[in-house]
Amino acid sequence: MKKLVGLLATAAAAAAFAATAWSAEVKVGLSSEPTAMDPHYHNIGPNNMLSTAVFDRLVAQDEKQNKKPGLAESWTQLAPNVWEFKLRKGVKWHDGSPFTAADVKFTMERAGNVPNSPSSFKLFTGVLSEVEVVDDHTVRMKTKDAFPLMPDYMSVIIIVSKKHGEGATTNDYNSGKAMIGTGPFKFVEWVKGDRMVYTKNPDYWGPKPEWDKVTVKPVADNAARVAALLAGDVDLIDFPSPSDIPNLKKNANISLAQVQSNRLIYLHYDTNRDKSPFIFDKSGKQLEKNPLKDVNVRKAMSLSINRKAIAERIMEGLAVPSGQLMPPEVLGAVPDLKPDPFDLNRAKKLLKDAGWGDGFKITIHGPNNRYINDEKVTQAVAQMLTRAGIQTDVVTMPSGPFFSKGSALEFSLLLVGWSSGTGEPSDPLRALVSTYNKETGLGATNRGRYSNPALDKTIADSLKAPSREEWVRLSQEATKVAMADYGIIPLYFQVNVWAMRKGLDYVARADEYTQIQDIRSKK
Amino acid sequence: MLVFLIRRLSQSLVVLLVMSFLVFVGVFAIGDPVELLVSPDADQFERARVIRDLGLDRPLWEQYGVFLLQSLKGDLGNSFVFNQPALQLILERMPATLELAFAAVIIAIVIGIPLGMVAGLRPHAWYSRMIMSVSILGFSLPTFWVGLMMIMLFAVMLGWLPASGRGETVDLLGVPVSFLSEDGLRHLLLPAINLALFKVSLVIRLTRAGMRENMLMDYVKFAYAKGLSHGRVIFVHVLKNILVPIVTVVGLELGNVIAFAVVTESIFAWPGMGKLLIDSIYRLDRPIVVAYLMITVLMFILINLIVDILYSVLDPRVRIADVKS
């Protein structure tokens, strides 16, 4: 079906594009719609990415999620627990009032405390013990303990105006009343389910926005989104489905932008319980002993997976094999940590030496509507494990029940994805491989309940490292330990693709964000 | 009449109560909405707070009790995702869906009845056979596929019509509608036809069957014998007689189209409430799903009521009091 659409499209697009007049307006079709305009209401990608058009952050993230100056021109760590941010001068809100340190202080108070937020920014503002306004253009962020990640945390919090944000509810942002930012575009309207409209802010302090008007339309259906692009209804779309991409590539009127994302697809498994719900002996009886508690069995599983084949065949080239939690070039990741090779013989030998030469039976669970080709990849992994002697059944389901059951520990082996909002490895280290602990808040997404006290200590130390350098060292060490112990099995990073009409250019981003200010015409 | 109405309404209340309970328990059984709402990097404190804020820490029976009490006051709860009243979110989206549904039903009637009459009057003519063959396609081709094909043909290849969205809207008595502006009409056309295809076929077949049956009846022979013109017999006497089943089916189909235009709305990115329902099911946004289905049940009850009243207008032999449920 999708193929057919693409094929017909290739033949026909020329006619459609002849009709598209050039104007200083751009229309974007997105796979997802935000749940609110309030930039602090819901900490999820679709909301965060569109907020960056109207608002700014103290620290901006470039397309690789490297940190660069935003509303703060520079920052220094005065003491292990004090960070000073020098604010940009001459920045104006859309209503003309000046941006000052008071706005930053107000934002830090608001961001974590929006009533009934389905997922708040408390995670980031919670570390702050005090926000000290030194003068109009200097702010000091203080924490209780030493804290090395302040620039990263400040790169996810959208700065709102105190004047318009004080007492403003989420509805005031949705209606546009409080949508007064410092960003490259001014907010015009949000018609739920239909469109979001922005106009140019000619006084923007940064690179001047190119479009007089930008309209963003949610088109969730993959085939319909591609059709909308081919019909000229929209000029740029995100996430074309992999099966359409070869045809889009052949189309002379379409250009593509793609980049390796930081969304890791990985296997999580039950390494904690003696009796795991989906691990059986060959006859189908539940095993009393959990083989996944043995690191050699876990290693054997990793060696039996042909990551390259998954990337090239199943993902049609839209994946990059991975050996750790974040891409190796990211600050805090290990530059020379390679993915495990595919080595079936060694995998079999490891299993035999561990006493599982006859193998065992396991069920792998995966989502079927969450990640690119998630169902197919889950099946491929199952076949690869089966070849190594671990007879693997596959069950996939929609993300609703999948994540509920996964977090309720109802699975033994599952395929999941992870993407870091801050763009550094503290995030997956904290949530995925730390011991699950309600008191410290660590290991919240540790669906395998993997636990390694030495690793926990390194991670805790890294979060209290007195300097950036020390944090990088500890973060790398923690990553190495977690990977050597196979707390999870990293598989690959997804590759993000955007498709647009010829003549447009988009800087493909590792965080999957479509930022309308980054859409440019080709010079 | 009064007894009839009272009986109808009390039956409806029971249906509503049972429905709300089933949906409530059903969505609860699918999974935990917090897993989908909360950003994966959130810690346990944040998760606990969200669970508490949404009232999900309380036992199911208590949640349902609170819901029932609130709904008596007309409050069907706030959406988990949007933190806005579920009812308001649905009503915001309703005009778009109603517009699409009525457009589809009008197309079905305007095209379906004349074609059905032709096919019924001249059942063996080649054009009648063609009408019937094409109507089989209307029944059997999946809406999803036809929709995409129409987009490919009219939007991508020919470039005549837009592929998706609602286009420009004009406020009519405070309600945004598309059909009053040219851009809006252009956007409305493809999804409305897509949604109408099945209905057109249905109406053609019903009309044809009715025509064939009625033309053999005594009253038709009598009318001709009385010397009435061909046109008067067909358009006044026969048409009136075949309308009863058509009104019933079109009425029910209207309900169906309003409540479950999900597929068409998804393909054409039409911002209606079907789209909201499907998104909410995926997100396990229980208040919206429950409120939506309650509104749907109410709507079906209402449509049935109107259909029953229309019966008595079309066919004086049917008395309202005789119509059971």
Coordinates of C-alpha atoms in Angstrom, one line a residue, chain A:
Chain A
M1 CA 0.0 0.0 0.0
K2 CA 2.6 2.5 1.1
K3 CA 4.8 1.5 -1.7
L4 CA 2.1 2.0 -4.2
V5 CA 1.4 5.5 -2.8
G6 CA 5.1 6.3 -3.2
L7 CA 5.3 4.9 -6.7
L8 CA 2.3 6.8 -8.0
A9 CA 3.6 9.8 -6.3
T10 CA 6.9 9.7 -7.9
A11 CA 5.3 9.7 -11.3
A12 CA 2.9 12.5 -10.5
A13 CA 4.6 14.9 -8.3
A14 CA 5.9 17.2 -11.1
A15 CA 2.4 18.4 -11.9
A16 CA 1.5 19.1 -8.4
F17 CA 4.7 21.1 -7.8
A18 CA 4.3 23.3 -10.8
A19 CA 1.3 24.8 -9.0
T20 CA 3.1 25.5 -5.8
A21 CA 3.9 29.2 -5.8
W22 CA 7.0 30.5 -4.0
S23 CA 6.1 32.7 -1.1
A24 CA 7.5 33.6 2.2
E25 CA 5.2 31.1 3.9
V26 CA 6.1 27.6 4.9
K27 CA 3.7 24.8 5.9
V28 CA 4.8 21.9 8.0
G29 CA 3.1 18.5 8.4
L30 CA 4.0 16.8 11.7
S31 CA 3.4 13.3 12.9
S32 CA 2.4 14.5 16.4
E33 CA 0.6 17.4 18.0
P34 CA 1.5 19.1 21.2
T35 CA -0.8 18.6 24.2
A36 CA -0.5 22.3 25.2
M37 CA 1.2 25.5 24.2
D38 CA 2.2 26.2 27.8
P39 CA 6.0 25.4 27.5
H40 CA 6.0 24.0 31.1
Y41 CA 2.9 21.9 31.0
H42 CA 4.1 18.7 29.6
N43 CA 7.8 17.6 29.2
I44 CA 7.5 15.7 25.9
G45 CA 9.1 16.2 22.5
P46 CA 6.2 17.5 20.5
N47 CA 5.6 20.2 23.0
N48 CA 9.2 21.1 23.7
M49 CA 10.2 21.4 20.0
L50 CA 7.5 23.9 19.0
S51 CA 8.1 26.0 22.1
T52 CA 11.6 26.8 20.8
A53 CA 10.0 28.8 18.0
V54 CA 8.3 31.2 20.3
F55 CA 10.6 31.1 23.3
D56 CA 14.3 30.6 24.1
R57 CA 16.3 28.8 26.7
L58 CA 19.3 30.0 28.6
V59 CA 21.3 27.4 26.9
A60 CA 20.4 26.3 23.4
Q61 CA 21.1 22.9 21.8
D62 CA 22.5 22.6 18.3
E63 CA 21.5 19.9 15.9
K64 CA 23.7 17.4 17.7
Q65 CA 22.4 18.6 21.1
N66 CA 25.8 20.2 21.9
K67 CA 25.2 23.2 24.2
K68 CA 25.5 26.7 22.8
P69 CA 24.7 30.1 24.1
G70 CA 21.0 31.0 24.1
L71 CA 19.5 33.7 26.3
A72 CA 22.7 33.3 28.3
E73 CA 25.8 34.4 26.5
S74 CA 28.1 32.5 28.8
W75 CA 28.2 30.5 31.9
T76 CA 30.8 29.6 34.5
Q77 CA 31.0 27.3 37.5
L78 CA 32.0 29.6 40.3
A79 CA 32.0 26.8 42.9
P80 CA 31.0 23.1 42.6
N81 CA 27.5 24.0 43.6
V82 CA 27.2 27.6 42.0
W83 CA 26.8 28.3 38.3
E84 CA 26.7 31.9 37.0
F85 CA 24.9 32.7 33.8
K86 CA 25.6 36.0 32.0
L87 CA 22.4 37.0 30.2
R88 CA 22.3 38.5 26.7
K89 CA 21.6 42.2 26.7
G90 CA 19.1 44.0 24.6
V91 CA 16.8 41.0 24.2
K92 CA 13.1 42.0 24.0
W93 CA 9.9 40.1 24.6
H94 CA 7.4 40.1 21.7
D95 CA 5.5 42.9 23.5
G96 CA 8.7 45.1 23.6
S97 CA 9.5 44.8 27.2
P98 CA 13.1 43.9 28.1
F99 CA 14.2 40.4 29.1
T100 CA 15.9 40.4 32.5
A101 CA 17.1 38.1 35.2
A102 CA 13.7 38.4 37.0
D103 CA 12.2 36.5 34.1
V104 CA 14.7 33.7 34.7
K105 CA 14.0 33.5 38.4
F106 CA 10.3 33.5 37.7
T107 CA 10.7 30.7 35.1
M108 CA 12.6 28.5 37.6
E109 CA 9.7 28.9 40.0
R110 CA 7.0 28.1 37.5
A111 CA 8.5 25.3 35.4
G112 CA 8.2 22.6 38.0
N113 CA 4.9 23.7 39.4
V114 CA 2.3 23.9 36.7
P115 CA -0.9 22.5 38.3
N116 CA -2.0 19.0 37.0
S117 CA 1.0 18.7 34.7
P118 CA 1.1 15.2 33.2
S119 CA 4.9 15.3 33.3
S120 CA 6.6 18.4 34.8
F121 CA 10.0 19.9 34.7
K122 CA 10.5 19.4 38.4
L123 CA 13.1 16.8 37.4
F124 CA 15.3 19.7 36.3
T125 CA 14.3 22.6 38.5
G126 CA 14.2 20.3 41.5
V127 CA 18.0 20.4 41.9
L128 CA 18.0 24.2 42.4
S129 CA 18.2 25.3 46.0
E130 CA 18.4 29.0 45.1
V131 CA 18.2 31.3 42.1
E132 CA 20.0 34.4 42.9
V133 CA 19.6 37.5 40.8
V134 CA 22.9 39.4 41.0
D135 CA 21.9 42.1 38.6
D136 CA 19.6 42.5 35.6
H137 CA 21.8 40.4 33.5
T138 CA 23.5 38.0 35.9
V139 CA 21.9 34.9 37.5
R140 CA 23.5 32.4 39.9
M141 CA 22.0 29.0 40.1
K142 CA 22.8 27.2 43.4
T143 CA 22.4 23.6 44.3
K144 CA 22.6 21.8 47.6
D145 CA 25.5 19.5 46.5
A146 CA 28.0 20.0 43.8
F147 CA 26.3 19.7 40.4
P148 CA 28.1 19.5 37.1
L149 CA 25.1 19.3 34.7
M150 CA 23.6 22.8 35.1
P151 CA 24.2 23.9 31.4
D152 CA 22.5 20.7 30.3
Y153 CA 19.5 21.1 32.6
M154 CA 19.2 24.8 31.6
S155 CA 19.1 23.7 27.9
V156 CA 15.6 22.1 28.4
I157 CA 13.8 24.8 30.4
I158 CA 12.0 27.3 28.3
I159 CA 12.3 30.9 29.7
V160 CA 8.9 32.7 29.9
S161 CA 8.1 36.3 30.7
K162 CA 7.4 37.1 34.3
K163 CA 5.0 39.9 33.3
H164 CA 2.8 37.6 31.2
G165 CA 3.4 34.4 33.0
E166 CA 2.6 35.4 36.5
G167 CA -0.7 33.9 37.4
A168 CA -1.1 32.6 33.9
T169 CA -2.7 29.2 33.5
T170 CA -2.1 26.6 30.9
N171 CA -5.2 27.8 29.2
D172 CA -3.8 31.3 29.0
Y173 CA -0.9 30.0 27.0
N174 CA -3.2 27.8 24.8
S175 CA -5.3 30.8 23.9
G176 CA -2.3 32.9 23.1
K177 CA -2.8 35.4 25.8
A178 CA 0.5 34.5 27.6
M179 CA 2.4 33.3 24.6
I180 CA 4.8 36.2 24.7
G181 CA 8.3 34.9 24.1
T182 CA 11.7 36.1 23.0
G183 CA 11.9 33.6 20.1
P184 CA 12.2 34.0 16.3
F185 CA 8.5 33.6 15.8
K186 CA 5.4 35.1 17.4
F187 CA 2.5 32.9 18.2
V188 CA -0.8 33.5 16.3
E189 CA -3.2 30.7 17.1
W190 CA -3.7 27.1 17.9
V191 CA -6.8 25.3 16.5
K192 CA -6.6 22.0 18.2
G193 CA -6.3 19.1 15.8
D194 CA -6.0 21.4 12.8
R195 CA -3.1 23.9 12.9
M196 CA -0.7 26.1 14.7
V197 CA 0.2 29.4 13.1
Y198 CA 3.2 31.6 13.7
T199 CA 4.5 34.9 12.3
K200 CA 7.9 36.3 12.0
N201 CA 9.5 38.2 14.9
P202 CA 11.6 40.7 12.9
D203 CA 13.4 42.0 16.0
Y204 CA 14.8 38.5 16.9
W205 CA 18.2 38.7 18.6
G206 CA 19.6 35.7 16.8
P207 CA 19.6 34.6 13.1
K208 CA 16.7 36.3 11.5
P209 CA 13.7 34.1 10.7
E210 CA 13.1 33.7 7.0
W211 CA 9.3 33.1 6.8
D212 CA 6.6 35.7 7.2
K213 CA 4.2 33.0 8.3
V214 CA 4.6 29.3 9.3
T215 CA 1.6 26.9 9.6
V216 CA 2.1 23.6 11.4
K217 CA -0.5 20.9 10.7
P218 CA -0.7 17.6 12.6
V219 CA -1.0 14.8 10.1
A220 CA -0.6 11.6 12.1
D221 CA -1.1 9.0 9.4
N222 CA 2.2 8.2 7.7
A223 CA 0.8 7.7 4.2
A224 CA -1.4 10.8 4.4
R225 CA 1.6 12.9 5.5
V226 CA 3.6 11.9 2.5
A227 CA 0.6 12.5 0.3
A228 CA 0.2 16.0 1.7
L229 CA 3.8 16.7 0.9
L230 CA 3.5 15.4 -2.7
A231 CA 0.3 17.3 -3.2
G232 CA 2.0 20.5 -2.1
D233 CA -0.3 21.0 0.9
V234 CA 2.7 21.1 3.1
D235 CA 6.4 21.9 2.3
L236 CA 8.1 19.7 4.9
I237 CA 7.2 16.6 6.9
D238 CA 8.8 14.6 9.6
F239 CA 9.1 10.8 9.9
P240 CA 8.2 9.6 6.4
S241 CA 7.9 5.8 6.8
P242 CA 11.0 3.8 5.8
S243 CA 9.2 2.1 2.9
D244 CA 8.4 5.4 1.3
I245 CA 11.9 6.8 1.5
P246 CA 13.4 5.0 -1.6
N247 CA 10.6 6.6 -3.7
L248 CA 11.0 10.0 -2.2
K249 CA 14.7 9.8 -2.9
K250 CA 14.0 9.2 -6.6
N251 CA 11.5 12.1 -6.8
A252 CA 13.2 15.1 -8.4
N253 CA 10.9 17.5 -6.5
I254 CA 11.7 16.2 -3.1
S255 CA 14.8 16.5 -1.0
L256 CA 15.6 14.6 2.2
A257 CA 17.6 15.5 5.3
Q258 CA 18.7 12.8 7.7
V259 CA 20.9 12.3 10.7
Q260 CA 21.7 9.7 13.3
S261 CA 19.4 10.4 16.3
N262 CA 20.2 9.9 20.0
R263 CA 17.2 7.5 20.3
L264 CA 18.7 4.2 21.4
I265 CA 16.7 1.0 20.8
Y266 CA 17.8 -1.5 23.4
L267 CA 16.8 -4.8 25.0
H268 CA 15.9 -4.8 28.7
Y269 CA 15.6 -8.1 30.6
D270 CA 14.8 -9.4 34.0
T271 CA 18.1 -9.8 35.7
N272 CA 16.8 -9.7 39.3
R273 CA 14.2 -12.3 40.0
D274 CA 14.9 -16.0 40.4
K275 CA 11.7 -16.9 38.6
S276 CA 10.9 -14.8 35.7
P277 CA 7.4 -14.9 34.1
F278 CA 8.4 -15.7 30.5
I279 CA 11.5 -17.9 30.9
F280 CA 10.9 -21.6 30.5
D281 CA 12.8 -24.8 29.9
K282 CA 12.6 -26.6 26.6
S283 CA 9.4 -28.4 27.5
G284 CA 7.6 -25.1 28.4
K285 CA 7.8 -25.4 32.2
Q286 CA 8.7 -22.2 34.0
L287 CA 12.3 -22.3 35.1
E288 CA 13.2 -22.0 38.8
K289 CA 16.5 -20.5 38.0
N290 CA 16.8 -17.3 35.9
P291 CA 19.6 -17.7 33.4
L292 CA 19.7 -13.9 32.7
K293 CA 21.2 -13.4 36.2
D294 CA 24.4 -14.7 34.7
V295 CA 26.4 -12.0 32.9
N296 CA 27.8 -14.6 30.4
V297 CA 24.3 -15.5 29.2
R298 CA 23.6 -11.8 28.7
K299 CA 26.8 -11.4 26.8
A300 CA 26.0 -14.4 24.7
M301 CA 22.6 -12.8 23.8
S302 CA 24.4 -9.6 22.7
L303 CA 26.9 -11.5 20.6
S304 CA 24.2 -13.5 18.9
I305 CA 22.5 -10.3 17.6
N306 CA 23.6 -9.1 14.1
R307 CA 23.2 -5.4 14.6
K308 CA 24.5 -4.6 11.1
A309 CA 21.9 -6.9 9.5
I310 CA 19.1 -5.2 11.5
A311 CA 20.3 -1.8 10.5
E312 CA 20.7 -2.6 6.8
R313 CA 17.9 -5.0 6.1
I314 CA 15.1 -4.4 8.6
M315 CA 15.7 -0.7 9.1
E316 CA 16.6 -0.1 5.5
G317 CA 19.7 1.8 6.5
L318 CA 17.9 4.0 9.0
A319 CA 19.8 2.8 12.0
V320 CA 23.4 2.9 13.3
P321 CA 24.5 0.0 15.5
S322 CA 25.3 0.9 19.1
G323 CA 27.5 -0.3 21.9
Q324 CA 26.4 2.2 24.6
L325 CA 23.7 4.4 25.9
M326 CA 24.4 7.6 23.9
P327 CA 26.3 8.1 20.5
P328 CA 30.0 7.9 21.2
E329 CA 30.7 11.6 20.1
V330 CA 28.4 13.0 22.8
L331 CA 30.1 14.6 25.9
G332 CA 30.1 12.0 28.7
A333 CA 29.8 9.0 26.4
V334 CA 32.8 6.7 25.7
P335 CA 34.4 7.6 22.4
D336 CA 35.9 4.2 21.6
L337 CA 33.2 1.9 22.9
K338 CA 32.2 -0.2 19.9
P339 CA 29.1 -2.3 19.5
D340 CA 29.5 -6.0 20.1
P341 CA 30.4 -8.0 17.0
F342 CA 28.1 -10.7 15.6
D343 CA 29.7 -13.9 16.7
L344 CA 27.4 -16.9 16.9
N345 CA 30.1 -19.4 17.8
R346 CA 31.3 -17.4 20.8
A347 CA 27.7 -16.9 21.9
K348 CA 27.0 -20.6 21.7
K349 CA 30.2 -21.4 23.6
L350 CA 29.4 -18.8 26.3
L351 CA 26.0 -20.4 26.8
K352 CA 27.5 -23.9 27.0
D353 CA 30.1 -22.8 29.5
A354 CA 27.4 -21.1 31.6
G355 CA 25.5 -24.4 31.7
W356 CA 22.8 -23.6 29.2
G357 CA 24.2 -25.6 26.3
D358 CA 20.7 -27.0 25.7
G359 CA 19.3 -23.5 25.7
F360 CA 16.1 -22.4 27.2
K361 CA 12.8 -20.7 26.1
I362 CA 12.0 -17.1 26.5
T363 CA 9.4 -14.6 25.2
I364 CA 10.4 -11.2 23.9
H365 CA 7.8 -8.4 24.1
G366 CA 7.9 -5.3 22.0
P367 CA 5.6 -2.4 21.0
N368 CA 4.1 -2.3 17.5
N369 CA 3.3 1.4 17.1
R370 CA 6.0 3.3 19.0
Y371 CA 9.4 3.1 17.2
I372 CA 10.3 2.8 13.5
N373 CA 9.7 -0.8 12.4
D374 CA 9.5 -1.9 16.1
E375 CA 7.5 -5.0 15.4
K376 CA 9.8 -6.3 12.6
V377 CA 12.9 -5.6 14.7
T378 CA 11.5 -7.5 17.7
Q379 CA 10.9 -10.5 15.4
A380 CA 14.4 -10.3 13.9
V381 CA 15.9 -10.2 17.4
A382 CA 13.9 -13.3 18.3
Q383 CA 15.1 -15.2 15.3
M384 CA 18.7 -14.3 16.0
L385 CA 18.4 -15.4 19.7
T386 CA 16.8 -18.6 18.5
R387 CA 19.7 -19.4 16.2
A388 CA 22.0 -19.1 19.2
G389 CA 20.0 -21.7 21.1
I390 CA 17.7 -19.5 23.1
Q391 CA 14.3 -20.4 21.7
T392 CA 12.4 -17.1 21.5
D393 CA 8.7 -16.4 21.1
V394 CA 7.5 -12.9 20.0
V395 CA 4.6 -10.9 21.4
T396 CA 4.0 -7.4 20.3
M397 CA 1.3 -5.0 21.3
P398 CA 0.3 -1.2 21.2
S399 CA 2.3 1.0 23.4
G400 CA -0.5 1.6 25.9
P401 CA -0.5 -1.9 27.3
F402 CA 3.1 -2.5 26.4
F403 CA 4.6 0.1 28.7
S404 CA 2.1 -0.5 31.5
K405 CA 3.0 -4.2 31.6
G406 CA 6.7 -3.5 31.1
S407 CA 6.8 -1.2 34.1
A408 CA 4.7 -3.6 36.1
L409 CA 7.5 -6.2 35.5
E410 CA 5.3 -8.6 33.6
F411 CA 7.9 -9.3 31.0
S412 CA 11.2 -11.1 31.0
L413 CA 12.7 -9.6 27.9
L414 CA 11.6 -6.5 26.1
L415 CA 12.6 -4.2 23.2
V416 CA 12.4 -0.5 24.2
G417 CA 13.7 2.9 23.1
W418 CA 15.3 5.8 24.9
S419 CA 16.0 9.3 24.0
S420 CA 17.7 11.9 26.2
G421 CA 16.1 15.3 26.4
T422 CA 19.3 16.9 27.8
G423 CA 21.5 15.1 25.2
E424 CA 24.0 13.6 27.7
P425 CA 24.3 10.1 29.3
S426 CA 23.4 11.0 32.9
D427 CA 19.8 10.7 31.9
P428 CA 19.8 7.0 30.8
L429 CA 22.4 6.1 33.4
R430 CA 20.1 7.4 36.1
A431 CA 16.8 6.0 34.8
L432 CA 17.8 2.7 33.1
V433 CA 20.7 1.0 34.8
S434 CA 20.6 2.4 38.3
T435 CA 19.0 0.3 41.0
Y436 CA 15.3 1.0 41.3
N437 CA 15.0 3.1 44.4
K438 CA 11.9 5.0 45.5
E439 CA 13.8 7.1 48.1
T440 CA 16.4 8.5 45.7
G441 CA 14.2 8.5 42.6
L442 CA 16.8 6.5 40.7
G443 CA 16.2 3.6 38.3
A444 CA 12.6 4.8 37.6
T445 CA 12.6 3.2 34.1
N446 CA 14.7 0.2 35.1
R447 CA 12.2 -2.4 33.7
G448 CA 14.6 -5.2 34.3
R449 CA 15.5 -4.2 37.9
Y450 CA 19.2 -4.6 37.0
S451 CA 21.2 -3.7 40.1
N452 CA 24.9 -3.2 40.6
P453 CA 25.9 -1.3 43.8
A454 CA 29.3 -0.3 42.5
L455 CA 27.7 1.2 39.4
D456 CA 25.1 3.0 41.5
K457 CA 27.9 4.6 43.5
T458 CA 29.8 5.8 40.4
I459 CA 26.5 7.2 39.0
A460 CA 25.7 9.0 42.3
D461 CA 29.2 10.3 42.4
S462 CA 29.1 11.5 38.8
L463 CA 25.9 13.5 39.6
K464 CA 27.8 15.3 42.4
A465 CA 31.1 15.7 40.6
P466 CA 32.8 19.0 41.5
S467 CA 33.6 19.8 37.9
R468 CA 32.6 19.1 34.3
E469 CA 35.9 17.2 33.7
E470 CA 35.3 15.0 36.7
W471 CA 31.7 14.3 35.6
V472 CA 32.9 13.3 32.1
R473 CA 35.4 10.9 33.6
L474 CA 32.8 9.3 36.0
S475 CA 30.1 9.2 33.4
Q476 CA 32.4 7.3 31.0
E477 CA 33.4 5.0 33.8
A478 CA 29.8 4.3 34.7
T479 CA 28.9 3.7 31.0
K480 CA 31.8 1.2 30.7
V481 CA 30.8 -0.7 33.8
A482 CA 27.1 -0.8 32.8
M483 CA 28.0 -2.1 29.3
A484 CA 30.5 -4.6 30.4
D485 CA 28.0 -6.0 32.9
Y486 CA 25.3 -6.0 30.2
G487 CA 22.7 -4.1 32.3
I488 CA 20.9 -3.7 29.1
I489 CA 21.8 -4.7 25.5
P490 CA 22.1 -1.6 23.2
L491 CA 21.1 -2.4 19.7
Y492 CA 21.1 0.8 17.5
F493 CA 20.3 4.5 17.2
Q494 CA 17.5 5.4 14.9
V495 CA 18.1 7.7 11.9
N496 CA 15.7 10.6 11.7
V497 CA 14.5 11.7 8.2
W498 CA 12.7 14.8 7.1
A499 CA 11.3 15.2 3.6
M500 CA 10.7 18.5 2.0
R501 CA 10.1 20.1 -1.4
K502 CA 13.1 21.0 -3.4
G503 CA 14.5 24.4 -2.6
L504 CA 14.1 24.0 1.1
D505 CA 16.8 23.0 3.6
Y506 CA 16.4 21.6 7.0
V507 CA 19.2 20.9 9.5
A508 CA 18.4 17.4 10.6
R509 CA 18.4 17.1 14.4
A510 CA 19.5 14.2 16.6
D511 CA 16.7 14.9 19.1
E512 CA 13.9 14.2 16.5
Y513 CA 12.7 17.8 16.9
T514 CA 11.3 19.7 14.0
Q515 CA 12.2 23.3 14.8
I516 CA 10.4 25.7 12.3
Q517 CA 13.1 28.3 12.7
D518 CA 15.6 25.8 11.2
I519 CA 13.7 25.5 7.9
R520 CA 15.5 27.6 5.3
S521 CA 15.4 28.1 1.6
K522 CA 18.4 26.8 -0.3
K523 CA 20.7 29.6 -1.2

